[in-house]
């Protein structure tokens, strides 16, 4: 599957979010990573469905990849579906009935994803991988941008890549946290095909140059 670059708007300029998201898409990004934090599941508070809807109203047409770091999960799903989300992913620890939450996301017309924290075992996938459109491997502990990449997530990526391939599934494998130009090649080689990058892209002076360098490193590695 075509590798996709997904800038995390957690590191964008919130005072001029529409412009900044347009700029990053014009610079060659593929999808918009949208981090939702609730000061409960994670120790930070960010954005909700109103902002997602505002981006759609601002004519952002690219897929929006909503990463829910909230507990409980289910009540927010219809709101994000109405607000124009494409993917909705959640952490299994935050939902009492994981299979039901996945079904709810699909019923609402969105693509379900399941997210694994650095210490969360992959066992859940045994039972629900066939129901998913995306698996998201966290390579930092969720809550903040700008943290260092946790190397053990490469092994986890390889494991999920083999599970997806062994079952012949069309499931995206996303990595999130500490992704930079200088490690993205190794991450691609481990099997990821969606690359979230917040500070590395929005913190750079030239978005197009950074995204092009990321693509080159990915192409060289796969
Ligand atoms: C962390 C978020 C990430 C974050 C990544 O909880 O899920 O999406 O924005 O930021 P960087 O790329 O700066 O590590
Ligand atoms: Zn995220």
PDB file of C-alpha atoms in Angstrom, residues 21-202:
ATOM      1  CA  UNK A  21      -3.383  22.425   7.646  1.00  0.00           C
ATOM      2  CA  UNK A  22      -3.864  23.696   4.075  1.00  0.00           C
ATOM      3  CA  UNK A  23      -0.155  24.542   3.923  1.00  0.00           C
ATOM      4  CA  UNK A  24       0.937  21.097   5.082  1.00  0.00           C
ATOM      5  CA  UNK A  25      -1.382  19.362   2.587  1.00  0.00           C
ATOM      6  CA  UNK A  26      -0.158  21.632  -0.222  1.00  0.00           C
ATOM      7  CA  UNK A  27       3.362  20.650   0.837  1.00  0.00           C
ATOM      8  CA  UNK A  28       2.556  17.011   0.001  1.00  0.00           C
ATOM      9  CA  UNK A  29       1.040  15.482   3.156  1.00  0.00           C
ATOM     10  CA  UNK A  30      -1.605  12.791   2.590  1.00  0.00           C
ATOM     11  CA  UNK A  31      -3.821  12.738   5.672  1.00  0.00           C
ATOM     12  CA  UNK A  32      -4.478  14.878   8.742  1.00  0.00           C
ATOM     13  CA  UNK A  33      -3.713  13.266  12.129  1.00  0.00           C
ATOM     14  CA  UNK A  34      -6.087  14.704  14.750  1.00  0.00           C
ATOM     15  CA  UNK A  35      -5.128  14.091  18.415  1.00  0.00           C
ATOM     16  CA  UNK A  36      -8.012  14.161  20.899  1.00  0.00           C
ATOM     17  CA  UNK A  37      -6.935  14.254  24.578  1.00  0.00           C
ATOM     18  CA  UNK A  38      -9.235  14.470  27.599  1.00  0.00           C
ATOM     19  CA  UNK A  39      -7.087  15.156  30.706  1.00  0.00           C
ATOM     20  CA  UNK A  40      -8.275  11.787  32.029  1.00  0.00           C
ATOM     21  CA  UNK A  41      -7.038   8.949  29.802  1.00  0.00           C
ATOM     22  CA  UNK A  42      -3.973  11.100  29.128  1.00  0.00           C
ATOM     23  CA  UNK A  43      -2.683  14.094  31.110  1.00  0.00           C
ATOM     24  CA  UNK A  44      -3.425  16.729  28.477  1.00  0.00           C
ATOM     25  CA  UNK A  45      -6.443  18.467  26.967  1.00  0.00           C
ATOM     26  CA  UNK A  46      -6.739  19.248  23.263  1.00  0.00           C
ATOM     27  CA  UNK A  47      -9.446  19.419  20.614  1.00  0.00           C
ATOM     28  CA  UNK A  48     -12.839  17.879  19.866  1.00  0.00           C
ATOM     29  CA  UNK A  49     -15.459  17.413  17.134  1.00  0.00           C
ATOM     30  CA  UNK A  50     -16.095  21.166  16.719  1.00  0.00           C
ATOM     31  CA  UNK A  51     -12.562  21.663  15.402  1.00  0.00           C
ATOM     32  CA  UNK A  52     -12.869  18.670  13.069  1.00  0.00           C
ATOM     33  CA  UNK A  53     -16.088  20.137  11.675  1.00  0.00           C
ATOM     34  CA  UNK A  54     -14.443  23.561  11.352  1.00  0.00           C
ATOM     35  CA  UNK A  55     -11.635  22.039   9.237  1.00  0.00           C
ATOM     36  CA  UNK A  56     -14.213  20.435   6.918  1.00  0.00           C
ATOM     37  CA  UNK A  57     -16.023  23.781   6.650  1.00  0.00           C
ATOM     38  CA  UNK A  58     -12.680  25.356   5.780  1.00  0.00           C
ATOM     39  CA  UNK A  59     -12.653  22.950   2.788  1.00  0.00           C
ATOM     40  CA  UNK A  60     -10.070  20.496   4.095  1.00  0.00           C
ATOM     41  CA  UNK A  61     -10.896  17.506   1.883  1.00  0.00           C
ATOM     42  CA  UNK A  62      -8.054  15.124   2.847  1.00  0.00           C
ATOM     43  CA  UNK A  63      -8.850  12.151   5.096  1.00  0.00           C
ATOM     44  CA  UNK A  64      -8.958  13.101   8.791  1.00  0.00           C
ATOM     45  CA  UNK A  65      -7.409  10.489  11.068  1.00  0.00           C
ATOM     46  CA  UNK A  66      -8.942  10.977  14.528  1.00  0.00           C
ATOM     47  CA  UNK A  67      -6.802   9.486  17.319  1.00  0.00           C
ATOM     48  CA  UNK A  68      -8.958   9.286  20.439  1.00  0.00           C
ATOM     49  CA  UNK A  69      -7.038   9.418  23.717  1.00  0.00           C
ATOM     50  CA  UNK A  70     -10.232   9.618  25.757  1.00  0.00           C
ATOM     51  CA  UNK A  71     -12.160   7.453  28.192  1.00  0.00           C
ATOM     52  CA  UNK A  72     -14.945   6.469  27.750  1.00  0.00           C
ATOM     53  CA  UNK A  73     -14.827   6.273  23.955  1.00  0.00           C
ATOM     54  CA  UNK A  74     -18.283   5.420  22.563  1.00  0.00           C
ATOM     55  CA  UNK A  75     -20.193   8.628  23.276  1.00  0.00           C
ATOM     56  CA  UNK A  76     -17.845  10.685  21.100  1.00  0.00           C
ATOM     57  CA  UNK A  77     -17.935   8.439  18.022  1.00  0.00           C
ATOM     58  CA  UNK A  78     -21.207   9.700  16.453  1.00  0.00           C
ATOM     59  CA  UNK A  79     -20.065  13.286  17.095  1.00  0.00           C
ATOM     60  CA  UNK A  80     -16.791  12.729  15.229  1.00  0.00           C
ATOM     61  CA  UNK A  81     -18.554  10.872  12.412  1.00  0.00           C
ATOM     62  CA  UNK A  82     -20.908  13.854  11.943  1.00  0.00           C
ATOM     63  CA  UNK A  83     -17.921  16.211  12.136  1.00  0.00           C
ATOM     64  CA  UNK A  84     -16.304  14.553   9.103  1.00  0.00           C
ATOM     65  CA  UNK A  85     -13.795  12.057  10.550  1.00  0.00           C
ATOM     66  CA  UNK A  86     -12.443   9.423   8.138  1.00  0.00           C
ATOM     67  CA  UNK A  87     -10.542   7.097  10.489  1.00  0.00           C
ATOM     68  CA  UNK A  88     -11.416   6.879  14.187  1.00  0.00           C
ATOM     69  CA  UNK A  89      -8.923   5.003  16.339  1.00  0.00           C
ATOM     70  CA  UNK A  90      -9.047   4.317  20.078  1.00  0.00           C
ATOM     71  CA  UNK A  91      -7.063   2.588  22.836  1.00  0.00           C
ATOM     72  CA  UNK A  92      -8.451  -0.792  24.001  1.00  0.00           C
ATOM     73  CA  UNK A  93      -7.835   0.142  27.680  1.00  0.00           C
ATOM     74  CA  UNK A  94     -10.303   3.007  27.261  1.00  0.00           C
ATOM     75  CA  UNK A  95     -13.265   0.914  26.081  1.00  0.00           C
ATOM     76  CA  UNK A  96     -15.056  -1.743  28.130  1.00  0.00           C
ATOM     77  CA  UNK A  97     -16.340  -3.501  24.998  1.00  0.00           C
ATOM     78  CA  UNK A  98     -13.673  -3.197  22.327  1.00  0.00           C
ATOM     79  CA  UNK A  99     -15.476  -5.250  19.672  1.00  0.00           C
ATOM     80  CA  UNK A 100     -18.648  -3.185  20.120  1.00  0.00           C
ATOM     81  CA  UNK A 101     -16.729   0.095  19.822  1.00  0.00           C
ATOM     82  CA  UNK A 102     -15.145  -1.082  16.555  1.00  0.00           C
ATOM     83  CA  UNK A 103     -18.624  -1.957  15.228  1.00  0.00           C
ATOM     84  CA  UNK A 104     -19.985   1.423  16.295  1.00  0.00           C
ATOM     85  CA  UNK A 105     -17.246   3.261  14.386  1.00  0.00           C
ATOM     86  CA  UNK A 106     -18.062   1.269  11.244  1.00  0.00           C
ATOM     87  CA  UNK A 107     -21.843   1.724  11.669  1.00  0.00           C
ATOM     88  CA  UNK A 108     -21.230   5.450  11.780  1.00  0.00           C
ATOM     89  CA  UNK A 109     -19.522   5.271   8.376  1.00  0.00           C
ATOM     90  CA  UNK A 110     -15.916   5.678   9.588  1.00  0.00           C
ATOM     91  CA  UNK A 111     -12.857   3.409   9.435  1.00  0.00           C
ATOM     92  CA  UNK A 112     -11.954   1.809  12.784  1.00  0.00           C
ATOM     93  CA  UNK A 113      -8.415   1.702  14.163  1.00  0.00           C
ATOM     94  CA  UNK A 114      -7.009   0.170  17.368  1.00  0.00           C
ATOM     95  CA  UNK A 115      -4.087   1.845  19.155  1.00  0.00           C
ATOM     96  CA  UNK A 116      -1.353   0.127  21.181  1.00  0.00           C
ATOM     97  CA  UNK A 117       0.616   1.975  23.854  1.00  0.00           C
ATOM     98  CA  UNK A 118       4.276   0.997  24.300  1.00  0.00           C
ATOM     99  CA  UNK A 119       3.408  -1.449  27.121  1.00  0.00           C
ATOM    100  CA  UNK A 120       0.104  -2.718  25.720  1.00  0.00           C
ATOM    101  CA  UNK A 121       0.323  -6.312  24.444  1.00  0.00           C
ATOM    102  CA  UNK A 122      -0.848  -7.105  20.922  1.00  0.00           C
ATOM    103  CA  UNK A 123      -3.112  -9.965  22.147  1.00  0.00           C
ATOM    104  CA  UNK A 124      -6.268  -7.953  21.397  1.00  0.00           C
ATOM    105  CA  UNK A 125      -5.472  -8.215  17.681  1.00  0.00           C
ATOM    106  CA  UNK A 126      -5.859 -11.980  17.676  1.00  0.00           C
ATOM    107  CA  UNK A 127      -9.626 -11.452  18.004  1.00  0.00           C
ATOM    108  CA  UNK A 128     -10.343  -8.209  16.173  1.00  0.00           C
ATOM    109  CA  UNK A 129      -7.698  -7.676  13.479  1.00  0.00           C
ATOM    110  CA  UNK A 130     -10.142  -8.757  10.736  1.00  0.00           C
ATOM    111  CA  UNK A 131     -12.603  -6.043  11.826  1.00  0.00           C
ATOM    112  CA  UNK A 132     -10.117  -3.169  11.597  1.00  0.00           C
ATOM    113  CA  UNK A 133      -8.984  -0.753   8.891  1.00  0.00           C
ATOM    114  CA  UNK A 134      -5.935   0.390  10.848  1.00  0.00           C
ATOM    115  CA  UNK A 135      -3.573  -0.671  13.628  1.00  0.00           C
ATOM    116  CA  UNK A 136      -1.725   2.197  15.292  1.00  0.00           C
ATOM    117  CA  UNK A 137       1.490   1.502  17.178  1.00  0.00           C
ATOM    118  CA  UNK A 138       2.462   4.220  19.660  1.00  0.00           C
ATOM    119  CA  UNK A 139       6.195   4.832  19.700  1.00  0.00           C
ATOM    120  CA  UNK A 140       5.857   7.257  22.650  1.00  0.00           C
ATOM    121  CA  UNK A 141       3.532   7.290  25.638  1.00  0.00           C
ATOM    122  CA  UNK A 142       0.492   9.261  24.484  1.00  0.00           C
ATOM    123  CA  UNK A 143      -0.188  12.771  25.739  1.00  0.00           C
ATOM    124  CA  UNK A 144       2.424  15.078  24.249  1.00  0.00           C
ATOM    125  CA  UNK A 145       4.226  15.916  21.036  1.00  0.00           C
ATOM    126  CA  UNK A 146       7.993  16.155  20.767  1.00  0.00           C
ATOM    127  CA  UNK A 147       8.960  13.007  22.743  1.00  0.00           C
ATOM    128  CA  UNK A 148      11.748  10.588  21.804  1.00  0.00           C
ATOM    129  CA  UNK A 149      10.998   7.508  19.672  1.00  0.00           C
ATOM    130  CA  UNK A 150      10.875   4.258  21.691  1.00  0.00           C
ATOM    131  CA  UNK A 151      12.986   1.727  19.750  1.00  0.00           C
ATOM    132  CA  UNK A 152      11.106  -1.380  20.929  1.00  0.00           C
ATOM    133  CA  UNK A 153       8.130  -0.258  18.832  1.00  0.00           C
ATOM    134  CA  UNK A 154      10.030  -1.440  15.726  1.00  0.00           C
ATOM    135  CA  UNK A 155       9.703  -5.052  16.899  1.00  0.00           C
ATOM    136  CA  UNK A 156       6.010  -4.495  17.509  1.00  0.00           C
ATOM    137  CA  UNK A 157       5.568  -3.108  13.991  1.00  0.00           C
ATOM    138  CA  UNK A 158       7.237  -6.216  12.533  1.00  0.00           C
ATOM    139  CA  UNK A 159       4.904  -8.452  14.550  1.00  0.00           C
ATOM    140  CA  UNK A 160       1.769  -6.651  13.381  1.00  0.00           C
ATOM    141  CA  UNK A 161       3.024  -6.539   9.783  1.00  0.00           C
ATOM    142  CA  UNK A 162       3.386 -10.362   9.809  1.00  0.00           C
ATOM    143  CA  UNK A 163      -0.087 -10.816  11.287  1.00  0.00           C
ATOM    144  CA  UNK A 164      -1.654  -8.552   8.629  1.00  0.00           C
ATOM    145  CA  UNK A 165       0.238 -10.255   5.793  1.00  0.00           C
ATOM    146  CA  UNK A 166      -0.397 -13.778   7.113  1.00  0.00           C
ATOM    147  CA  UNK A 167      -4.141 -13.093   7.049  1.00  0.00           C
ATOM    148  CA  UNK A 168      -3.943 -11.331   3.671  1.00  0.00           C
ATOM    149  CA  UNK A 169      -5.700  -8.251   5.049  1.00  0.00           C
ATOM    150  CA  UNK A 170      -6.002  -4.737   3.708  1.00  0.00           C
ATOM    151  CA  UNK A 171      -5.259  -3.107   7.085  1.00  0.00           C
ATOM    152  CA  UNK A 172      -3.139   0.027   7.414  1.00  0.00           C
ATOM    153  CA  UNK A 173      -0.240   0.007   9.910  1.00  0.00           C
ATOM    154  CA  UNK A 174       0.410   3.414  11.449  1.00  0.00           C
ATOM    155  CA  UNK A 175       3.243   4.622  13.685  1.00  0.00           C
ATOM    156  CA  UNK A 176       2.859   7.632  15.995  1.00  0.00           C
ATOM    157  CA  UNK A 177       5.463   9.405  18.132  1.00  0.00           C
ATOM    158  CA  UNK A 178       9.002  10.657  17.625  1.00  0.00           C
ATOM    159  CA  UNK A 179       9.020  10.058  13.851  1.00  0.00           C
ATOM    160  CA  UNK A 180      11.752  12.114  12.126  1.00  0.00           C
ATOM    161  CA  UNK A 181      13.529  12.209   8.761  1.00  0.00           C
ATOM    162  CA  UNK A 182      16.444  10.247  10.245  1.00  0.00           C
ATOM    163  CA  UNK A 183      14.445   7.290  11.649  1.00  0.00           C
ATOM    164  CA  UNK A 184      11.538   7.040   9.191  1.00  0.00           C
ATOM    165  CA  UNK A 185      13.442   4.653   6.886  1.00  0.00           C
ATOM    166  CA  UNK A 186      13.911   2.103   9.674  1.00  0.00           C
ATOM    167  CA  UNK A 187      10.242   2.488  10.605  1.00  0.00           C
ATOM    168  CA  UNK A 188       9.183   1.843   6.995  1.00  0.00           C
ATOM    169  CA  UNK A 189      11.443  -1.210   6.817  1.00  0.00           C
ATOM    170  CA  UNK A 190       9.697  -2.570   9.939  1.00  0.00           C
ATOM    171  CA  UNK A 191       6.382  -2.496   8.078  1.00  0.00           C
ATOM    172  CA  UNK A 192       4.588   0.793   8.818  1.00  0.00           C
ATOM    173  CA  UNK A 193       2.652   2.415   5.954  1.00  0.00           C
ATOM    174  CA  UNK A 194       1.202   5.510   7.651  1.00  0.00           C
ATOM    175  CA  UNK A 195       3.691   7.834   9.342  1.00  0.00           C
ATOM    176  CA  UNK A 196       2.437  10.368  11.882  1.00  0.00           C
ATOM    177  CA  UNK A 197       4.835  13.245  12.474  1.00  0.00           C
ATOM    178  CA  UNK A 198       3.990  16.337  14.484  1.00  0.00           C
ATOM    179  CA  UNK A 199       6.991  18.322  15.684  1.00  0.00           C
ATOM    180  CA  UNK A 200       9.243  17.041  12.859  1.00  0.00           C
ATOM    181  CA  UNK A 201       6.960  18.603  10.217  1.00  0.00           C
ATOM    182  CA  UNK A 202       5.280  21.583  11.896  1.00  0.00           C
TER     183      UNK A 202
END
